[in-house]
Short mmCIF file of C-alpha atoms and ligand atoms in Angstrom, two decimals:
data_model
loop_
_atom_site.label_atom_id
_atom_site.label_comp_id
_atom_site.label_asym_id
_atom_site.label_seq_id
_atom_site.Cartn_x
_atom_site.Cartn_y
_atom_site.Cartn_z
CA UNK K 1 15.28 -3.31 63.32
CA UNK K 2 16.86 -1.61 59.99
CA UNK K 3 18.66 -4.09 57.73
CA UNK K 4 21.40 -2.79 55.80
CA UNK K 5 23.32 -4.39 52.86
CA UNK K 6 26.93 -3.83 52.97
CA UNK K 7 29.15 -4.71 49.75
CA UNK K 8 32.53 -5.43 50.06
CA UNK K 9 31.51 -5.32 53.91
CA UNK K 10 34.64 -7.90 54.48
CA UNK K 11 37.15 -5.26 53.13
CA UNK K 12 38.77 -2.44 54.88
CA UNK K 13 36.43 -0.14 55.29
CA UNK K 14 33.57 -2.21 54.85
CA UNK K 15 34.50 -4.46 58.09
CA UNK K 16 35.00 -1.61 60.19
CA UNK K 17 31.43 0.13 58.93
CA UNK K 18 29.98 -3.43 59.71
CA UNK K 19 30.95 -3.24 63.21
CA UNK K 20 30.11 0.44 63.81
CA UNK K 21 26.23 -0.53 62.07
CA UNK K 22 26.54 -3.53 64.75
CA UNK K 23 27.20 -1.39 67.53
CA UNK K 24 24.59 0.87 66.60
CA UNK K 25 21.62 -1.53 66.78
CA UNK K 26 21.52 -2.12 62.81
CA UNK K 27 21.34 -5.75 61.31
CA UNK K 28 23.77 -6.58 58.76
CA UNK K 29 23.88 -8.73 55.41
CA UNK K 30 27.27 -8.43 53.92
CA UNK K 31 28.13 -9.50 50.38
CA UNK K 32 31.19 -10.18 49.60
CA UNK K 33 33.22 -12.19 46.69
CA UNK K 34 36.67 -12.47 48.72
CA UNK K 35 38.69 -11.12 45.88
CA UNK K 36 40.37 -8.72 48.13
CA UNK K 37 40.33 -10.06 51.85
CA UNK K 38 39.54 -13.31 53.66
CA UNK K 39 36.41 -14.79 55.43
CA UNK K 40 38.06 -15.13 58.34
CA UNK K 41 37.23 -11.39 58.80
CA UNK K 42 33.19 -12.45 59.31
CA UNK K 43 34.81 -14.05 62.38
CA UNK K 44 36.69 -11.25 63.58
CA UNK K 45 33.79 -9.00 63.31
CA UNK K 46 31.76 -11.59 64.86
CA UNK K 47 33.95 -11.81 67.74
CA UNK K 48 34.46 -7.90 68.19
CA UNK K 49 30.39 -7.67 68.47
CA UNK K 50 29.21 -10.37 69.94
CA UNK K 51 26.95 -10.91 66.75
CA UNK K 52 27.75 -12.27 63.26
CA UNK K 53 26.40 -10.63 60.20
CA UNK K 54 24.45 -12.67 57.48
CA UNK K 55 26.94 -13.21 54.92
CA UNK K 56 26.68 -14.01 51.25
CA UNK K 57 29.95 -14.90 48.82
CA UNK K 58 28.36 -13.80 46.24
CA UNK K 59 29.70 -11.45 42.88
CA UNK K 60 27.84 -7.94 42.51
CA UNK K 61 28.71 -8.08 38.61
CA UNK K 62 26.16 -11.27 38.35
CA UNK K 63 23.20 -9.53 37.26
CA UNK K 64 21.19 -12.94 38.50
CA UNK K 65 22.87 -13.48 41.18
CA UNK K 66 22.04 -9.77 42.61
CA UNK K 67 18.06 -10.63 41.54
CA UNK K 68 18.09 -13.62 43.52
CA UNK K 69 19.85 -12.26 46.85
CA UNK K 70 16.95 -9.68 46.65
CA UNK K 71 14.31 -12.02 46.60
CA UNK K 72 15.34 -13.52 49.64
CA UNK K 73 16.45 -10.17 51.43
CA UNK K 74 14.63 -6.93 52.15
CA UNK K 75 16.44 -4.26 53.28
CA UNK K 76 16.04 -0.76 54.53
CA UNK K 77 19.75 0.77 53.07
CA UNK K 78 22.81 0.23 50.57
CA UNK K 79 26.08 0.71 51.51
CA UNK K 80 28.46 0.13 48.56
CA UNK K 81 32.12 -0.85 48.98
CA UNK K 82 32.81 -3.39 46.69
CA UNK K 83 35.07 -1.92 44.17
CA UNK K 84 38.81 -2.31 42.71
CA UNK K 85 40.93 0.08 44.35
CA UNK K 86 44.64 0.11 43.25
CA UNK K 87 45.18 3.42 41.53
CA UNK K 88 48.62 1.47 39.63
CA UNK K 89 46.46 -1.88 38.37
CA UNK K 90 43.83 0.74 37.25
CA UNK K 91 46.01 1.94 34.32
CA UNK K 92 46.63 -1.20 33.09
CA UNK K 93 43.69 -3.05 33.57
CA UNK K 94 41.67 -0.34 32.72
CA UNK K 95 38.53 -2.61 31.14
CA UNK K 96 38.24 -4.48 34.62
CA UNK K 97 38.22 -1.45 36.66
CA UNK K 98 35.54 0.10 34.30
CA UNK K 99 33.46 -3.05 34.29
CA UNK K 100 34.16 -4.19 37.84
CA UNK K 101 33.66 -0.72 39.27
CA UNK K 102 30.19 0.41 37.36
CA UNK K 103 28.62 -2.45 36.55
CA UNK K 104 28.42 -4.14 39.76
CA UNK K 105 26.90 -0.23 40.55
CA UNK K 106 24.58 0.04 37.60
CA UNK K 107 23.16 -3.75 38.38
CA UNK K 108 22.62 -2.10 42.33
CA UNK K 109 20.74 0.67 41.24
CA UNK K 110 18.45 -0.90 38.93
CA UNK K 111 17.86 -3.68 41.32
CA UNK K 112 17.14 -0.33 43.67
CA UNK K 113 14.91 1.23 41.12
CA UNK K 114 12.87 -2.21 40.24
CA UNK K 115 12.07 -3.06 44.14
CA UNK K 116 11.39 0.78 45.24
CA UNK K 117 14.36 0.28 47.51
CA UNK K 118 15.66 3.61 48.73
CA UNK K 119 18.93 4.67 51.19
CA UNK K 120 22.48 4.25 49.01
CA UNK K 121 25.60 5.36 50.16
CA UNK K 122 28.50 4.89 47.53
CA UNK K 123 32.59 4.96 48.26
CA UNK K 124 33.30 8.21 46.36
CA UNK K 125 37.04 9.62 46.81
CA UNK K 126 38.69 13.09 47.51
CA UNK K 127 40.61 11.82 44.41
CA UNK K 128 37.53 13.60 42.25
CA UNK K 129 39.41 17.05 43.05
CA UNK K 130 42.47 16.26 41.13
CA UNK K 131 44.96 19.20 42.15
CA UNK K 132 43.52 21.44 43.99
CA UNK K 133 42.63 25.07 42.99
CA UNK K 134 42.40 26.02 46.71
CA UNK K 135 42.56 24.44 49.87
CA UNK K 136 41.36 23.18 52.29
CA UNK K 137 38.73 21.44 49.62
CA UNK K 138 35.00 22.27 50.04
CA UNK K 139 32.14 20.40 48.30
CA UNK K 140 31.71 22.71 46.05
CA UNK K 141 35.90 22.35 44.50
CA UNK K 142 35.32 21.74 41.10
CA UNK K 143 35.51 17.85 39.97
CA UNK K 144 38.76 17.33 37.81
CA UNK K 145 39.69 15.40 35.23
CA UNK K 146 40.61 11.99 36.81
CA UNK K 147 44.31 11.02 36.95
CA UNK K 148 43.52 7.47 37.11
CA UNK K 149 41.48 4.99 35.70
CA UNK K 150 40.35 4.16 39.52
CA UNK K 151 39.37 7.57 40.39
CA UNK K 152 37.71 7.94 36.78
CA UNK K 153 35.15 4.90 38.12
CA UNK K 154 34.33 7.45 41.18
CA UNK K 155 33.66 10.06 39.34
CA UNK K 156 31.80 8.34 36.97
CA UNK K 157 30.38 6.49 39.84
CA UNK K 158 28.78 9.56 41.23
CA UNK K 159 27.32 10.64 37.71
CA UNK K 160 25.49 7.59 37.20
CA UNK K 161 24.24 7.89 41.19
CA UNK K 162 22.95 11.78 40.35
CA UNK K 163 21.48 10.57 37.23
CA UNK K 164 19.43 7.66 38.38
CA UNK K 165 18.43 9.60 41.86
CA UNK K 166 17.06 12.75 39.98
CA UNK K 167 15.18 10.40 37.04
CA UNK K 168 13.63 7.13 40.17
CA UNK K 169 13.85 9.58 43.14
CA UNK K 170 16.45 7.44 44.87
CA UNK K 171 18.18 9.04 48.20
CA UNK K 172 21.47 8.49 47.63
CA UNK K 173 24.89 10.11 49.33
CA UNK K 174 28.42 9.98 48.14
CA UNK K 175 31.04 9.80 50.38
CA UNK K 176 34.35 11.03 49.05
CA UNK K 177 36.99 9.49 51.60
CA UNK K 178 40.28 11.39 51.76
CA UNK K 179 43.18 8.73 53.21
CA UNK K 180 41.59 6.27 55.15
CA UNK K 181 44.35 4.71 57.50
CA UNK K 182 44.86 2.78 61.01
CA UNK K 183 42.65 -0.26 62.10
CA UNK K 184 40.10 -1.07 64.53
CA UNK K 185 41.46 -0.57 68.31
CA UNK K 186 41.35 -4.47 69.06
CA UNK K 187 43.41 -5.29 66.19
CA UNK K 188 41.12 -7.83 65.25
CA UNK K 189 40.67 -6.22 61.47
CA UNK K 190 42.25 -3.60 59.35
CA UNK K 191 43.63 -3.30 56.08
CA UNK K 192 45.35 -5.88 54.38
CA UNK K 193 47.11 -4.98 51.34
CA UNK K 194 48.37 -7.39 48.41
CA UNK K 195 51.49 -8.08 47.82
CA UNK K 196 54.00 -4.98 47.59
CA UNK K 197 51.71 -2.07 49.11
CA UNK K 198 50.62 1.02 46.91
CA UNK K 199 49.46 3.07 49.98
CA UNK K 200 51.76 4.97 52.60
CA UNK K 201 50.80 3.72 55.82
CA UNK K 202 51.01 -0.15 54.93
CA UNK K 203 54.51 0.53 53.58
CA UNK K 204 55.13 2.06 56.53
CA UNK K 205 54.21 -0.51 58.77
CA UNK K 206 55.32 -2.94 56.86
CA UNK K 207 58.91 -1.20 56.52
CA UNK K 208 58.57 -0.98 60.37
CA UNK K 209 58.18 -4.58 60.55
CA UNK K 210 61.30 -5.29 58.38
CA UNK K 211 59.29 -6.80 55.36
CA UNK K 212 60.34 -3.93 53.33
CA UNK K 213 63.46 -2.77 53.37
CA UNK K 214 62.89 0.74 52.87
CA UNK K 215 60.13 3.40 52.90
CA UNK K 216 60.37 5.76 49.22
CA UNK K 217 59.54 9.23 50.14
CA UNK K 218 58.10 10.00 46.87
CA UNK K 219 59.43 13.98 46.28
CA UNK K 220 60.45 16.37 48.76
CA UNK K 221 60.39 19.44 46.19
CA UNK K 222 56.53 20.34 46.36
CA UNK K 223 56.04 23.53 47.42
CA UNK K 224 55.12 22.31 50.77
CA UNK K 225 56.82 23.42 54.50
CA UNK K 226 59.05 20.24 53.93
CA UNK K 227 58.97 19.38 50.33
CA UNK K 228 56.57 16.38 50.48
CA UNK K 229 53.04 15.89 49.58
CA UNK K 230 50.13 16.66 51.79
CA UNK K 231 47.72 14.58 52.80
CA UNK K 232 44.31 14.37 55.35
CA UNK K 233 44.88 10.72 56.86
CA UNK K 234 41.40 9.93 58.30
CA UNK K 235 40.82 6.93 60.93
CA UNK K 236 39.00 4.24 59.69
CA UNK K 237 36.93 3.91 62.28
CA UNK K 238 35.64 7.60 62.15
CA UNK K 239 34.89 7.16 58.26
CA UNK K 240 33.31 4.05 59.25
CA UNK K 241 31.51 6.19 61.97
CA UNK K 242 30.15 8.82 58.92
CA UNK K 243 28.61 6.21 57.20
CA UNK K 244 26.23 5.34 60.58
CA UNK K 245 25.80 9.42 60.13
CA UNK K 246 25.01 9.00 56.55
CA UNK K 247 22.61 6.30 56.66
CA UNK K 248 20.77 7.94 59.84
CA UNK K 249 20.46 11.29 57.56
CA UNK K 250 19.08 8.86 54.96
CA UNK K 251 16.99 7.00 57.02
CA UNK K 252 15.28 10.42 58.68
CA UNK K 253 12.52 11.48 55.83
CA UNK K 254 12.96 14.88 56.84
CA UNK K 255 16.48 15.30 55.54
CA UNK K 256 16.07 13.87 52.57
CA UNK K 257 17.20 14.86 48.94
CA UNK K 258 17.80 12.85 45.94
CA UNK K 259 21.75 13.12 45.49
CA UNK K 260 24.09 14.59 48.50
CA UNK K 261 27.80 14.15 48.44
CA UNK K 262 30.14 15.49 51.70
CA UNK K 263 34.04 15.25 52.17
CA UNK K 264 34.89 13.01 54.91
CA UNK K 265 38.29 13.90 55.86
CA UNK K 266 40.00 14.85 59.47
CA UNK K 267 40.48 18.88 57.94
CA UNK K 268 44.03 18.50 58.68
CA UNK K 269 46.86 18.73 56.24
CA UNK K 270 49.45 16.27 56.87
CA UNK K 271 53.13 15.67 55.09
CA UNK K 272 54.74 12.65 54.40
CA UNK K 273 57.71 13.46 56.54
CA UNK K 274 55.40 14.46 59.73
CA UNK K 275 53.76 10.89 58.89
CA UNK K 276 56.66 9.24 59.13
CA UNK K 277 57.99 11.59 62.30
CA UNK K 278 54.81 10.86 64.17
CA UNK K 279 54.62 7.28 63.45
CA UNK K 280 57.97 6.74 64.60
CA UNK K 281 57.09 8.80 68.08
CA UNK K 282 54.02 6.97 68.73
CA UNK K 283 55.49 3.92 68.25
CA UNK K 284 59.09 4.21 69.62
CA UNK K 285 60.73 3.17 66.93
CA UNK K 286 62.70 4.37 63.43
CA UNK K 287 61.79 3.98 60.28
CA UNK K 288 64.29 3.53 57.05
CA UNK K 289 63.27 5.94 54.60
CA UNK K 290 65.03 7.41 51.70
CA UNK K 291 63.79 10.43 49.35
CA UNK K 292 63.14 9.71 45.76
CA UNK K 293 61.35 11.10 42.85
CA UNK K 294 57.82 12.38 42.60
CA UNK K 295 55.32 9.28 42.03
CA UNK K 296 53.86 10.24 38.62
CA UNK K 297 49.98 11.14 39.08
CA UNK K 298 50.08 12.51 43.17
CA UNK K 299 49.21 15.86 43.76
CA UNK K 300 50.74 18.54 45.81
CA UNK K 301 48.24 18.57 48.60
CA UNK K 302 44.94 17.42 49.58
CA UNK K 303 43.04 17.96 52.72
CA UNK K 304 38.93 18.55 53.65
CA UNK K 305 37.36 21.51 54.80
CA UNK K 306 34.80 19.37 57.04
CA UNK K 307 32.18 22.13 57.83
CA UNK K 308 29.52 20.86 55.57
CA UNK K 309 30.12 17.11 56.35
CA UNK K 310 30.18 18.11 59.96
CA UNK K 311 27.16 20.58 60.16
CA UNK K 312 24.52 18.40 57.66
CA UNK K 313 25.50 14.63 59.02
CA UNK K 314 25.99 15.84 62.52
CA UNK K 315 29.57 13.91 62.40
CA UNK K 316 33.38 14.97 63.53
CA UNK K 317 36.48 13.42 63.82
CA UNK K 318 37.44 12.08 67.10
CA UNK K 319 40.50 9.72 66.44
CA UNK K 320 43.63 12.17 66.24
CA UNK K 321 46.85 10.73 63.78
CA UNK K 322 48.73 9.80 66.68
CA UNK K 323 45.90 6.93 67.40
CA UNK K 324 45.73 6.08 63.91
CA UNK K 325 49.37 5.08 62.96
CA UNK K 326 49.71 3.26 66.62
CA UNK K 327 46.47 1.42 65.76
CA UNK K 328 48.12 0.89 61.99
CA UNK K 329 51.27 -0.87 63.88
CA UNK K 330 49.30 -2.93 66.37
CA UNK K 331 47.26 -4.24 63.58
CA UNK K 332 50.58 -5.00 61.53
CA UNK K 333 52.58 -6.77 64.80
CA UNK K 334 49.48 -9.08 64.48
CA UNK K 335 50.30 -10.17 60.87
CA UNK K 336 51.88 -12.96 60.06
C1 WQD P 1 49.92 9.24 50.30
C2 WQD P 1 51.17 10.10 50.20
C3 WQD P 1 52.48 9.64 48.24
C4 WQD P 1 53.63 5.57 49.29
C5 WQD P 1 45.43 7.01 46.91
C6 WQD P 1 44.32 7.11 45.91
C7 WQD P 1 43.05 7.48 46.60
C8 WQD P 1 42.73 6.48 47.67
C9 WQD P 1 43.86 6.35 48.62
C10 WQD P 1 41.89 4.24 47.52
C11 WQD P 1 51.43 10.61 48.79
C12 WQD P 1 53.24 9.28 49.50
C13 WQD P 1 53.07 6.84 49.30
C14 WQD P 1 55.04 5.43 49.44
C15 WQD P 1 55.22 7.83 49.63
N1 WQD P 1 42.43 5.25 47.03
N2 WQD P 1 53.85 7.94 49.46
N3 WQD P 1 55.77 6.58 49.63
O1 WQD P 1 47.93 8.70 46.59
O2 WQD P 1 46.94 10.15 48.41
O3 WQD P 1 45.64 8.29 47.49
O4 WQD P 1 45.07 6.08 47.91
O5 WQD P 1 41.55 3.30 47.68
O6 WQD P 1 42.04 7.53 45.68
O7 WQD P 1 44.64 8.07 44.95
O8 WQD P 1 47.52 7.77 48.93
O9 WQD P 1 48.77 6.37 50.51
O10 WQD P 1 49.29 6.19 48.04
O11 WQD P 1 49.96 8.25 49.27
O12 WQD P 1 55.94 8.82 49.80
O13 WQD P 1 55.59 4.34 49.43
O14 WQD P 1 52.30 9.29 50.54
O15 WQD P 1 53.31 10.21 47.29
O16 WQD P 1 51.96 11.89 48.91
P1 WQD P 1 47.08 8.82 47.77
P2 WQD P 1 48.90 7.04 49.19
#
């Protein structure tokens, strides 16, 4: 049986690509330093799969640390989540994103390089693109300036991956998310944002759920059908599901190459406005929203054109939007 490492695997994204490597047969050491979720999400992935994954609260920035949990554990494939993601705390914290972000990478890779491990997939993000030229955005959309300190550690994130894959033959893939949303059908995990969320959907929910008072529709003067931004809100559990797609293409020795990178996005544009309309349909209920300014930073519209992803990892979609936000609302009714 495969062993795979996933970091950050008791985050977001990382708990649902835990239980989707579960399903799928794979054995599972997570490492995880809590700073952004809770151990009581081993349990829920435990109880969603009937297995519990080896588990190690340990910090990918400790160089030693890192040397020591690969003493003790071989495994067959990297999946790297562990990151800072707030696009806001970026800009001001811009030294700990840097150093929190790449080193915990760099120290991965060289562990990878030392051992003649092989099989890394990295959290890359549609934010690369910046605005885009033309839509919808193939792989080969140039890679803009970053607006953001956060999406700046992607992109320098994937340059450091290309780098150290051409010079110690690593197989590595890059998987730039576009707007991962909604939770896992049982409820059991999903995402769990601190304090005042950054994100749409949470706010939404939240909102929804009367802990905010009101949903900021942040500009409806693009040059959009309605006026506000566009956006391709992915499932979680079908990004979760192109990682299992990722590491299988990794895993095969026929498809292999040294650096790969795909857009893992639904292909469908979606507005603010039709978030908020379908949301509110799905769930039966009505949302307070109000329209204010442009958020500083947020492009006009962003949205996947799949066919490479689709056609080279053998992956689609399945979950439409409509599952998604009710999934995102029966995850929030089971908050606290
Ligand atoms: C979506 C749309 C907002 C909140 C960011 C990062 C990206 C990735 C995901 C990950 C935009 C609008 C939002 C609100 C609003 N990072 N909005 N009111 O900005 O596309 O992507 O998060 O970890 O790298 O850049 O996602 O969910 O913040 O916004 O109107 O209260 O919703 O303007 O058009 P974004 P988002």
């Amino acid at each position: 049986m495969k062993k795979i490492l996933v970091t950050g695997g008791l985050g977001f994204i990382g708990s649902h690509t835990v239980v989707e490597l579960q399903n799928e047969g794979f054995d599972v050491v997570i490492i995880d330093n809590l700073s952004n979720t809770t151990i009581s999400v081993l349990d829920s992935i435990t109880e969603i799969t009937g297995k519990k994954p080896d588990y190690y609260n340990l910090d990918v920035r400790s160089k030693s640390d890192l040397k020591t949990f690969f003493d003790n554990n071989k495994v067959d494939g990297i999946i790297h989540f562990a990151a800072f993601k707030a696009v806001g705390e970026s800009m001001e914290k811009p030294l700990d994103y840097y150093e929190n972000n790449l080193s915990s990478l760099i120290y991965l890779l060289q562990e990878i390089k030392d051992r003649n491990l092989d099989n890394f997939i990295f959290s890359s993000s549609a934010t690369v693109y910046g605005e885009a030229d033309s839509l919808p955005l193939t792989e080969d959309a140039p890679v803009k300036k970053a607006e953001s300190v956060y999406g700046n550690t992607k992109k320098i994130g994937e340059e450091i991956i290309r780098d150290a894959s051409n010079a110690h033959n690593i197989n590595t893939i890059a998987l730039r998310y576009f707007n991962p949303i909604g939770s896992h059908e049982t409820a059991k995990i999903g995402e769990l944002p601190l304090g005042v969320p950054a994100n749409l959907i949470p706010f939404v929910t939240q909102t929804a759920a009367g802990i905010r008072e009101q949903l900021s529709v942040f500009g409806d003067d693009y040059p959009t059908e309605d006026g506000t931004a566009i956006r391709d809100y992915i499932h979680v559990v079908d990004l979760a599901k192109a990682h299992i797609a990722a590491l299988k293409r990794l895993l095969n020795k026929d498809n292999k190459k040294s650096f790969e990178y795909f857009n893992v996005g639904t292909g469908k544009g979606t507005s603010v406005l039709e978030v908020i309309k379908t949301f509110e349909k799905v769930n039966n209920l009505k949302l307070n929203y109000k329209i204010v300014d442009r958020r500083p930073g947020d492009v006009m519209a962003s949205y996947a054109d799949t066919t490479t992803a689709n056609r080279e990892l053998n992956w689609k979609t399945e979950k439409s939007l409509e599952e998604a936000l009710a999934s995102a609302w029966k995850w929030q009714l089971q908050q606290k």
